[in-house]
Coordinates of C-alpha atoms and ligand atoms in Angstrom, one line a residue:
Chain A
M2 CA -44.5 156.9 81.8
T3 CA -45.1 153.6 80.5
I4 CA -43.9 150.8 82.8
K5 CA -41.5 148.3 81.0
K6 CA -43.1 145.0 81.5
E7 CA -40.9 142.1 82.1
Q8 CA -39.5 140.6 78.7
L9 CA -39.4 136.6 78.7
I10 CA -37.2 135.0 75.9
V11 CA -37.2 131.4 74.6
G12 CA -33.9 129.8 73.5
I13 CA -33.2 127.5 71.4
E14 CA -29.7 126.0 70.8
T15 CA -29.0 122.5 68.6
S16 CA -26.0 123.6 66.8
C17 CA -23.6 120.6 67.7
D18 CA -24.6 117.5 70.3
E19 CA -26.6 119.4 73.0
T20 CA -30.5 120.0 72.7
A21 CA -31.1 122.8 74.6
V22 CA -33.9 125.2 75.8
A23 CA -33.9 127.7 78.0
I24 CA -36.5 130.8 79.1
V25 CA -34.5 134.2 80.4
K26 CA -36.1 137.1 81.7
N27 CA -34.8 140.4 80.8
G28 CA -31.7 139.2 79.2
K29 CA -30.6 138.6 82.4
E30 CA -32.4 136.1 84.7
I31 CA -32.4 132.2 84.0
V32 CA -36.2 131.4 84.4
A33 CA -35.5 127.9 83.0
N34 CA -32.4 125.8 81.2
V35 CA -32.7 122.8 80.0
V36 CA -30.1 120.8 78.2
A37 CA -30.1 117.3 77.1
S38 CA -26.7 116.1 76.4
Q39 CA -25.6 113.6 73.5
I40 CA -22.3 112.7 74.8
E41 CA -22.7 109.6 76.0
S42 CA -23.9 108.5 72.3
H43 CA -21.1 110.1 70.5
K44 CA -18.1 108.8 72.9
R45 CA -18.8 105.5 71.2
F46 CA -17.5 106.9 67.9
G47 CA -14.4 109.2 69.6
G48 CA -16.3 112.3 68.3
V49 CA -19.8 113.9 67.3
V50 CA -21.4 112.1 64.4
P51 CA -23.7 114.8 62.6
E52 CA -26.5 112.4 61.5
I53 CA -26.7 110.8 64.6
A54 CA -26.9 114.1 66.3
S55 CA -29.7 115.0 64.3
R56 CA -31.6 112.0 64.9
H57 CA -31.2 112.7 68.8
H58 CA -32.5 116.3 68.3
V59 CA -35.3 115.1 66.8
E60 CA -36.1 112.6 69.6
Q61 CA -35.5 115.5 72.2
V62 CA -37.0 118.8 70.8
T63 CA -40.2 118.8 71.9
L64 CA -39.3 117.1 75.5
V65 CA -36.5 119.5 76.1
L66 CA -39.1 122.7 75.2
E67 CA -41.9 121.0 77.8
E68 CA -39.2 120.7 80.4
A69 CA -38.3 124.1 79.9
F70 CA -41.9 125.5 79.9
R71 CA -42.6 123.4 83.3
Q72 CA -39.3 124.5 85.1
G73 CA -39.8 128.0 84.1
K74 CA -43.3 128.2 84.9
V75 CA -44.3 130.0 82.4
G76 CA -46.7 129.9 79.4
I77 CA -46.1 130.2 75.8
D78 CA -48.6 133.2 75.7
E79 CA -46.1 135.2 77.8
I80 CA -43.1 134.9 75.6
D81 CA -42.2 137.9 74.1
A82 CA -39.6 136.3 71.6
I83 CA -38.0 133.1 70.5
A84 CA -34.4 133.3 69.9
V85 CA -32.6 130.5 68.0
T86 CA -29.2 129.7 67.0
E87 CA -29.1 130.4 63.1
G88 CA -25.4 128.9 63.1
P89 CA -22.7 128.2 62.8
G90 CA -22.5 124.2 63.5
L91 CA -23.8 120.9 62.0
V92 CA -26.4 121.8 59.4
G93 CA -28.6 118.9 60.2
A94 CA -28.7 119.8 63.8
L95 CA -29.0 123.6 63.4
L96 CA -32.1 122.7 61.2
I97 CA -33.8 120.7 64.2
G98 CA -33.6 123.9 66.5
V99 CA -34.3 126.3 63.6
N100 CA -37.6 124.3 62.4
A101 CA -38.9 123.8 66.0
A102 CA -38.3 127.7 66.4
K103 CA -40.3 128.7 63.5
A104 CA -43.1 126.4 64.5
L105 CA -43.5 127.6 67.7
A106 CA -43.5 131.2 66.4
F107 CA -45.9 130.5 63.6
A108 CA -48.1 128.8 66.2
H109 CA -48.6 131.4 68.5
N110 CA -47.6 134.1 66.3
I111 CA -44.6 135.3 68.6
P112 CA -41.3 137.4 67.0
L113 CA -38.5 135.2 65.9
V114 CA -34.8 136.1 66.5
N115 CA -31.8 134.5 64.6
V116 CA -28.9 134.3 66.9
H117 CA -24.9 133.6 66.3
H118 CA -23.7 130.8 68.3
I119 CA -20.7 132.9 69.5
A120 CA -22.8 136.1 70.3
G121 CA -24.4 133.3 72.6
H122 CA -21.4 132.2 74.2
I123 CA -20.3 135.9 74.9
Y124 CA -23.7 136.6 76.4
A125 CA -23.6 133.8 78.7
N126 CA -21.6 136.2 80.8
R127 CA -24.8 138.5 81.1
L128 CA -26.4 136.0 83.3
I129 CA -23.7 136.4 85.7
E130 CA -22.5 140.2 85.2
E131 CA -23.9 143.2 83.3
M132 CA -21.5 143.9 80.7
N133 CA -19.4 146.9 80.8
F134 CA -18.4 148.4 77.1
P135 CA -15.6 148.4 75.8
L136 CA -15.1 144.8 76.2
L137 CA -13.4 142.1 74.8
S138 CA -14.1 138.4 74.7
L139 CA -11.9 135.5 74.7
V140 CA -13.9 133.0 73.0
V141 CA -12.4 129.3 73.3
S142 CA -14.1 126.3 72.1
G143 CA -14.1 123.0 70.0
G144 CA -15.0 125.2 66.9
H145 CA -13.6 128.6 67.8
T146 CA -10.6 130.3 69.2
E147 CA -11.3 134.4 68.9
L148 CA -10.9 137.6 70.5
V149 CA -14.2 139.7 70.1
F150 CA -13.9 143.1 70.8
M151 CA -17.6 144.7 71.6
K152 CA -18.0 148.7 72.1
E153 CA -21.5 148.5 72.6
H154 CA -24.5 145.9 72.7
G155 CA -24.9 143.7 69.4
H156 CA -21.8 145.1 68.0
F157 CA -19.1 141.9 67.3
E158 CA -15.7 143.0 66.1
V159 CA -13.4 140.0 65.7
I160 CA -10.0 141.2 66.3
G161 CA -8.4 137.9 66.2
E162 CA -8.9 134.6 65.2
T163 CA -7.4 130.9 64.7
R164 CA -5.8 130.4 61.2
D165 CA -5.9 126.7 61.7
D166 CA -7.3 124.5 64.4
A167 CA -9.2 125.8 67.2
A168 CA -7.9 125.4 70.3
G169 CA -10.3 122.8 71.3
E170 CA -9.8 120.6 68.5
A171 CA -5.9 121.0 69.2
Y172 CA -6.7 119.7 72.6
D173 CA -8.9 116.7 71.4
K174 CA -6.1 115.9 69.1
V175 CA -3.7 115.6 71.1
A176 CA -5.8 113.6 73.8
R177 CA -6.2 111.1 71.0
V178 CA -2.4 110.8 71.1
L179 CA -2.3 110.5 74.2
G180 CA -5.1 107.5 74.0
L181 CA -7.8 109.9 76.0
P182 CA -11.3 109.1 75.8
Y183 CA -13.3 111.7 74.1
P184 CA -13.6 114.3 75.0
G185 CA -10.0 114.5 75.3
G186 CA -10.2 118.5 76.8
P187 CA -11.3 118.0 80.5
H188 CA -8.8 114.7 80.5
I189 CA -5.8 116.7 79.4
D190 CA -6.8 119.8 81.7
R191 CA -6.8 117.0 84.7
L192 CA -3.5 115.2 84.0
A193 CA -1.9 118.8 83.4
H194 CA -2.4 119.4 87.1
E195 CA -0.9 116.3 87.8
G196 CA 2.3 117.0 85.9
T197 CA 4.9 119.9 85.5
A198 CA 5.4 121.7 82.0
D199 CA 9.0 120.6 81.6
L200 CA 8.8 120.2 77.6
D201 CA 9.9 123.0 75.6
L202 CA 6.9 123.2 73.1
P203 CA 6.4 126.0 70.6
R204 CA 4.3 128.8 70.8
A205 CA 2.8 130.4 67.8
W206 CA 2.9 134.4 68.2
L207 CA 2.4 135.0 64.7
E208 CA 3.3 138.7 63.3
T209 CA 3.9 141.4 66.0
G210 CA 0.6 142.8 67.1
S211 CA -1.6 140.0 65.2
Y212 CA -4.1 138.7 67.4
D213 CA -4.9 135.6 65.4
F214 CA -3.8 132.3 66.7
S215 CA -2.3 129.0 65.3
F216 CA -2.3 125.8 66.9
S217 CA -1.4 123.1 64.3
G218 CA 2.2 123.5 64.8
L219 CA 2.1 123.0 68.4
K220 CA -0.2 119.8 67.6
S221 CA 2.3 118.5 65.6
A222 CA 5.2 119.5 67.9
V223 CA 3.6 117.1 70.5
I224 CA 3.0 114.1 67.9
N225 CA 6.6 114.5 66.8
T226 CA 8.0 114.6 70.4
V227 CA 5.7 111.4 71.0
H228 CA 7.3 109.7 68.1
N229 CA 10.9 110.7 68.8
A230 CA 10.8 109.5 72.2
E231 CA 8.9 106.4 71.0
Q232 CA 11.9 105.9 68.7
R233 CA 14.6 106.1 71.7
G234 CA 12.4 103.8 73.3
E235 CA 11.5 106.4 76.0
K236 CA 8.1 106.9 77.1
I237 CA 7.1 110.6 78.1
A238 CA 4.8 110.8 81.3
P239 CA 1.3 112.0 79.9
E240 CA 0.9 114.1 82.9
T241 CA 4.4 115.9 81.5
L242 CA 3.1 116.2 78.0
A243 CA -0.5 117.2 79.0
A244 CA 0.9 120.0 80.9
S245 CA 3.7 121.3 78.6
F246 CA 0.7 121.6 76.0
Q247 CA -1.4 123.2 78.1
A248 CA 1.0 125.6 79.2
S249 CA 1.7 126.5 75.6
V250 CA -1.9 126.9 74.6
V251 CA -2.8 128.9 77.8
D252 CA 0.3 131.1 77.5
V253 CA -0.7 132.3 74.2
L254 CA -4.5 132.7 74.7
V255 CA -4.0 134.5 78.1
T256 CA -0.8 136.9 76.7
K257 CA -2.7 137.8 73.5
A258 CA -6.2 138.6 75.5
V259 CA -3.7 140.9 78.2
Q260 CA -2.4 142.5 75.0
A261 CA -5.5 143.4 73.0
A262 CA -7.3 144.4 76.3
K263 CA -4.8 146.9 77.0
E264 CA -4.7 148.1 72.9
Y265 CA -8.3 148.1 73.1
K266 CA -8.6 150.0 76.6
V267 CA -11.5 147.8 77.5
K268 CA -13.2 147.9 81.3
Q269 CA -14.0 144.0 81.0
V270 CA -12.5 140.5 79.3
L271 CA -15.3 137.8 79.0
L272 CA -14.3 134.2 79.0
A273 CA -16.6 132.3 76.4
G274 CA -17.0 128.8 75.0
G275 CA -16.7 125.3 76.0
V276 CA -12.8 125.6 76.6
A277 CA -13.6 127.8 79.1
A278 CA -14.3 125.3 81.9
N279 CA -10.4 124.5 81.7
K280 CA -9.1 125.2 85.1
G281 CA -5.6 125.9 83.5
L282 CA -7.0 128.5 81.3
R283 CA -9.3 130.2 84.2
A284 CA -6.5 130.5 86.6
A285 CA -3.8 131.8 84.2
L286 CA -6.1 134.6 83.7
T287 CA -7.4 135.1 86.8
T288 CA -3.4 135.8 87.6
A289 CA -2.7 137.8 84.6
F290 CA -5.7 140.4 85.1
E291 CA -5.5 140.6 88.7
S292 CA -2.5 143.4 88.4
L293 CA -4.6 145.4 86.0
E294 CA -7.0 146.7 88.3
D295 CA -9.1 149.0 85.8
I296 CA -10.3 145.7 83.7
Q297 CA -12.6 143.3 85.1
L298 CA -12.3 139.5 84.1
V299 CA -15.6 137.6 84.0
I300 CA -15.6 133.9 83.8
P301 CA -19.1 132.2 83.7
P302 CA -19.6 128.9 85.6
L303 CA -18.9 125.9 83.9
S304 CA -22.3 125.1 83.0
L305 CA -22.7 128.2 81.3
C306 CA -19.7 127.9 79.6
T307 CA -20.8 124.8 77.6
D308 CA -23.3 124.9 74.6
N309 CA -26.5 126.0 76.2
A310 CA -29.8 127.8 75.3
A311 CA -29.9 130.6 77.9
M312 CA -26.8 132.2 76.5
I313 CA -29.0 131.8 73.1
A314 CA -32.0 133.7 74.8
A315 CA -29.4 136.5 76.7
A316 CA -28.2 137.4 73.2
G317 CA -31.4 137.1 71.6
S318 CA -33.1 139.3 74.5
I319 CA -30.5 142.3 73.0
L320 CA -31.0 141.7 69.6
F321 CA -34.8 141.5 70.0
D322 CA -34.7 145.2 72.0
K323 CA -32.5 146.3 68.8
G324 CA -35.4 145.3 66.7
K325 CA -33.6 142.4 64.8
R326 CA -36.2 140.2 63.5
A327 CA -36.0 136.6 61.8
D328 CA -39.1 135.4 59.3
L329 CA -40.4 131.9 58.7
T330 CA -37.8 131.8 55.7
L331 CA -35.1 131.3 58.1
N332 CA -32.5 128.6 57.6
G333 CA -29.4 127.0 59.4
N334 CA -26.5 128.5 58.6
P335 CA -23.5 126.0 59.1
G336 CA -20.7 128.7 58.1
L337 CA -22.6 131.9 59.7
E338 CA -20.1 134.5 60.0
I339 CA -20.3 136.9 63.1
S340 CA -20.5 140.5 61.7
I341 CA -20.4 143.9 63.6
H342 CA -24.2 144.3 63.2
N343 CA -25.4 141.2 64.5
Chain B
M29 CA -61.9 119.2 61.7
K30 CA -58.9 120.7 60.2
I31 CA -56.3 118.5 59.4
L32 CA -53.0 120.5 58.1
S33 CA -50.6 117.4 56.1
I34 CA -47.0 118.2 55.7
D35 CA -44.7 116.3 53.5
T36 CA -41.0 116.9 53.0
S37 CA -39.4 113.8 53.0
N38 CA -38.6 114.1 49.3
Y39 CA -37.9 116.6 46.2
A40 CA -41.7 117.1 46.5
L41 CA -43.0 119.5 49.0
G42 CA -46.5 119.3 50.1
I43 CA -48.8 120.9 52.6
G44 CA -52.4 120.2 52.6
L45 CA -55.8 121.2 54.3
L46 CA -58.5 119.1 55.0
D47 CA -61.9 120.0 56.7
E48 CA -65.0 117.4 57.1
T49 CA -66.2 117.7 53.3
Q50 CA -63.7 118.9 51.6
V51 CA -60.0 119.7 50.5
M52 CA -59.7 123.2 51.6
G53 CA -56.0 123.8 50.0
E54 CA -52.9 122.1 48.8
Y55 CA -49.3 123.2 47.9
I56 CA -47.1 120.9 45.7
S57 CA -43.7 121.6 44.4
N58 CA -41.3 119.7 42.9
I59 CA -38.0 121.4 42.5
K60 CA -34.9 120.9 44.2
K61 CA -35.1 123.4 46.7
N62 CA -34.3 123.7 50.4
H63 CA -37.4 122.7 52.3
S64 CA -36.0 124.3 55.8
V65 CA -36.7 127.7 53.8
R66 CA -39.6 127.0 52.0
V67 CA -42.3 124.8 54.4
M68 CA -43.2 127.2 57.0
P69 CA -43.6 130.0 54.4
A70 CA -45.9 127.8 52.8
I71 CA -47.8 126.5 55.7
Q72 CA -48.4 130.4 56.7
T73 CA -49.2 131.0 52.7
L74 CA -52.1 128.2 52.2
M75 CA -53.5 128.6 56.0
N76 CA -53.7 132.1 55.5
E77 CA -55.7 131.7 52.0
C78 CA -58.1 129.2 53.4
G79 CA -58.3 131.3 56.6
V80 CA -57.5 128.8 59.2
N81 CA -55.3 129.6 62.2
P82 CA -53.1 127.7 64.0
K83 CA -55.4 127.4 66.9
D84 CA -58.1 125.8 64.3
L85 CA -56.1 123.0 63.6
T86 CA -57.3 119.5 65.0
K87 CA -54.8 117.6 63.5
I88 CA -51.0 117.0 62.2
V89 CA -50.6 114.7 59.8
V90 CA -46.6 114.2 58.5
A91 CA -45.1 112.1 55.8
K92 CA -42.8 110.1 57.9
G93 CA -40.1 108.5 55.4
P94 CA -38.7 106.9 54.0
G95 CA -37.0 109.4 52.1
S96 CA -33.9 112.2 52.5
Y97 CA -33.1 111.8 56.0
T98 CA -32.6 115.7 56.4
G99 CA -36.1 116.5 54.4
V100 CA -38.1 114.0 56.8
R101 CA -36.7 115.4 59.9
I102 CA -37.4 119.0 58.7
G103 CA -41.3 118.0 58.4
V104 CA -41.3 115.9 61.3
T105 CA -39.5 118.6 63.6
I106 CA -42.4 120.8 62.4
A107 CA -45.1 118.4 62.7
K108 CA -44.2 117.3 66.4
T109 CA -43.6 120.8 67.5
L110 CA -47.0 122.2 66.0
A111 CA -48.8 119.0 67.3
W112 CA -46.8 119.6 71.0
T113 CA -47.6 123.3 71.3
L114 CA -51.0 123.4 69.9
N115 CA -51.7 120.5 72.0
I116 CA -53.3 118.4 69.1
P117 CA -52.9 114.9 67.8
I118 CA -50.4 114.1 65.3
T119 CA -49.9 111.0 63.3
G120 CA -47.4 109.6 60.8
V121 CA -48.1 108.3 57.5
S122 CA -45.6 106.4 55.5
S123 CA -44.1 108.5 52.5
L124 CA -44.6 105.6 50.1
E125 CA -48.2 104.7 51.5
T126 CA -49.0 108.5 50.7
L127 CA -47.4 108.3 47.3
A128 CA -49.5 104.9 46.3
A129 CA -52.8 106.7 47.5
S130 CA -52.1 109.5 45.3
A131 CA -52.2 107.3 42.2
G132 CA -53.3 104.0 42.0
R133 CA -57.1 104.0 43.9
Y134 CA -58.8 102.7 40.9
F135 CA -55.9 100.4 39.8
N136 CA -56.9 97.0 40.1
G137 CA -53.7 95.4 41.0
Y138 CA -50.5 96.2 43.2
I139 CA -49.2 99.6 43.7
S140 CA -45.2 99.7 43.9
P141 CA -44.4 103.6 45.1
L142 CA -40.8 104.3 44.9
F143 CA -38.0 106.5 45.6
D144 CA -34.7 106.4 44.6
A145 CA -32.2 105.3 47.1
R146 CA -29.2 105.6 45.0
R147 CA -26.7 102.8 43.7
G148 CA -29.5 101.2 42.4
Q149 CA -31.6 100.9 45.2
I150 CA -34.9 102.1 46.0
Y151 CA -37.2 103.0 48.9
T152 CA -40.5 101.0 47.8
G153 CA -43.3 98.7 49.3
L154 CA -46.2 97.1 48.1
Y155 CA -49.7 98.4 48.4
Q156 CA -53.1 97.6 47.3
F157 CA -56.4 99.0 47.4
K158 CA -59.1 96.9 48.6
D159 CA -63.1 98.0 49.1
G160 CA -61.5 101.5 49.1
Q161 CA -58.7 100.9 51.8
L162 CA -55.0 101.1 51.0
L163 CA -53.6 97.8 52.3
S164 CA -50.0 97.0 52.7
V165 CA -49.0 94.0 51.2
E166 CA -45.2 94.3 51.4
S167 CA -44.0 96.7 54.0
D168 CA -41.6 99.4 53.3
Q169 CA -38.4 98.6 52.6
L170 CA -34.8 99.5 51.1
V171 CA -34.0 97.2 48.1
L172 CA -32.3 97.0 44.5
T173 CA -34.4 97.5 41.8
T174 CA -33.0 94.2 40.2
E175 CA -33.8 92.3 43.5
W176 CA -37.4 93.9 43.7
A177 CA -38.7 93.2 40.4
P178 CA -38.0 89.6 39.8
K179 CA -39.8 89.4 43.3
L180 CA -42.9 90.8 41.6
K181 CA -43.0 88.5 38.6
A182 CA -44.5 85.8 40.9
M183 CA -47.6 88.2 42.2
D184 CA -50.8 87.3 40.5
R185 CA -51.8 91.1 39.3
D186 CA -50.4 93.9 37.3
I187 CA -48.3 96.0 39.2
L188 CA -48.3 100.1 39.1
F189 CA -45.0 101.8 39.6
V190 CA -45.1 105.3 40.6
G191 CA -42.9 108.3 41.6
N192 CA -40.8 110.8 40.4
D193 CA -37.6 108.8 40.0
L194 CA -39.2 106.1 37.9
P195 CA -37.3 107.2 34.8
L196 CA -33.9 106.1 36.9
H197 CA -35.6 102.7 37.4
S198 CA -38.1 101.9 34.6
E199 CA -35.9 100.1 32.1
A200 CA -34.6 97.7 34.8
I201 CA -38.3 97.3 36.0
K202 CA -39.7 96.7 31.9
D203 CA -36.7 94.1 31.1
M204 CA -38.1 92.0 34.2
L205 CA -41.7 92.5 34.1
G206 CA -42.3 93.3 30.8
A207 CA -46.4 94.0 30.3
K208 CA -46.8 93.3 34.0
A209 CA -45.3 96.5 34.6
Q210 CA -47.6 99.5 34.4
F211 CA -46.5 103.0 35.1
A212 CA -48.2 106.0 36.5
V213 CA -48.3 109.1 34.1
V214 CA -46.6 112.5 34.9
T215 CA -49.3 114.1 36.7
E216 CA -49.6 111.0 39.3
H217 CA -46.0 111.2 40.8
N218 CA -46.0 113.8 43.2
P219 CA -47.5 112.9 46.8
R220 CA -50.6 114.5 47.1
P221 CA -50.8 116.2 50.4
A222 CA -54.8 115.8 50.8
E223 CA -54.3 111.9 50.4
L224 CA -51.6 112.4 53.0
A225 CA -54.2 114.1 55.3
L226 CA -57.0 111.7 54.4
L227 CA -54.9 108.7 55.5
G228 CA -53.8 110.2 58.4
R229 CA -57.2 111.1 59.8
D230 CA -58.3 107.5 60.5
K231 CA -55.2 106.5 61.9
P232 CA -54.0 106.7 65.8
A233 CA -52.8 109.8 67.3
E234 CA -49.2 109.2 68.3
D235 CA -47.2 110.8 71.2
P236 CA -45.4 113.9 69.9
H237 CA -42.7 113.7 72.2
S238 CA -41.8 110.0 70.8
F239 CA -42.4 110.5 67.3
V240 CA -39.5 110.2 65.1
P241 CA -39.1 109.5 61.4
N242 CA -39.0 106.2 59.6
Y243 CA -35.7 106.3 58.4
I244 CA -35.7 102.7 57.5
R245 CA -31.9 102.5 57.8
L246 CA -29.3 103.0 60.6
A247 CA -27.2 105.8 60.4
E248 CA -23.8 104.3 58.8
A249 CA -21.8 105.2 62.1
E250 CA -24.5 103.3 64.0
A251 CA -24.5 100.1 61.8
K252 CA -21.0 100.0 61.6
W253 CA -20.6 100.2 65.7
L254 CA -23.2 97.4 66.1
E255 CA -21.6 95.5 63.5
A256 CA -18.3 95.7 65.6
Q257 CA -20.0 95.1 69.1
K258 CA -20.9 92.1 67.4
N259 CA -17.7 90.9 66.0
N260 CA -16.0 91.8 69.6
N261 CA -18.7 89.3 71.4
Ligands
ZN403 ZN1 -20.5 126.4 71.6

């Protein structure tokens, strides 16, 4: 009998405005997790500026790599594979992580594994709880709103996605209407808890049986409500607006997640993506799944919901075991689709 | 000594290997294709053919710009990652200096290497070989061709212009400089990665962590933001 040695995977993630490197053992245990956030720099512009993000990634990439190896007390010769975010994301930003990963893989002759960013977000859950298939993941972030069904490891089937804005995008736009600083999501979440959802805002359910989402109508309704009130010389309390908006978003997300979980008879529901940090969403999901005893709800801690490289290493670990490899021609792919056999 | 040089700052892609006595190999292509896909395979192919392992490398020299922001970042990212992980020195060399060295070693005058920077602008500088050493006469800059050429008119020697983007600017240069302007021939317009390696060989090593491209320009949003700050104060 051969004893399987411990597997160590380095993850590298630079798809947006975080330069991140992590080392994960056996796909589940974080050995090191370093994230250099650029958010302070981008705040000045009210959003992420791609060229500036790329510049920061170049400034940070080897520093973050070194810090991860120092934190993990691991040598590069102990590493089994390097997993890197291939896409989707900002192309200039992705290129930094991809090329650093390729240089590292080449220098030490280590296998390279390309990872889809959303697969990473989903696998963040495996760092706190073993996956139990079939499962459903609700992915909510600044760029994504998706329901992903997984019948086994590495199998990603998108059963619903947004037809216009991502939920996080809608949050940022509504935050702008309310004059809140970037990024707006956390501010709306905070305000929502101080107000009550008294305004009747629309919920886009779409066709019966569809698990797709649409948030642009809701966003327009918020804008119209604010303008109409202004024209009447009234002002709606931002707390009320935030609470009503959040109630609408959360209602749709939770209702569709519950329906899909039942239809697909899943054993687990995993929350993933930056908006998973939203307290309103966490609370509503927890309540909704409390009554569904045979479905386990997993919500990662905040630090694993936002972009990080531990999640990329965690997904990379499974893909590596399944034999997935990238060669030195690997490129950043800003519009990469998640597919059933990623 | 085995120096690996990398230049992805413009359309030409260049990889070089230099040891104590000879240029072991060079790879150059001048096509509008994605550097990100091609650089690492080119490095791998060249090193394999030359029988050089990554661990044999003693220094990485990279063209640090000016040029395409994305292009130069690809080369710099690879260079600094290799230098850091192999624990060897990294040195940056101006992409324009590399181009000047590739064409004007025996030219008795000034060399103006250039890359097109759109809207009538060029990235250029002024260089001169003196006793075999390449000296900078005017630092690398972003300038309108119509401003650069008249400035050179007052110089005491002929000017050699070099670069693949010359056809876009040669008329304007000729109009203003007449016979004072000389133009490199077609085989001299690609920056030579071996020249890059040689230039970098004798320059001091830099810290891989703080090593960044020389963009010449601030990011547009950054420049606007600084301008707004100034107006607010
Ligand atoms: Zn993300």
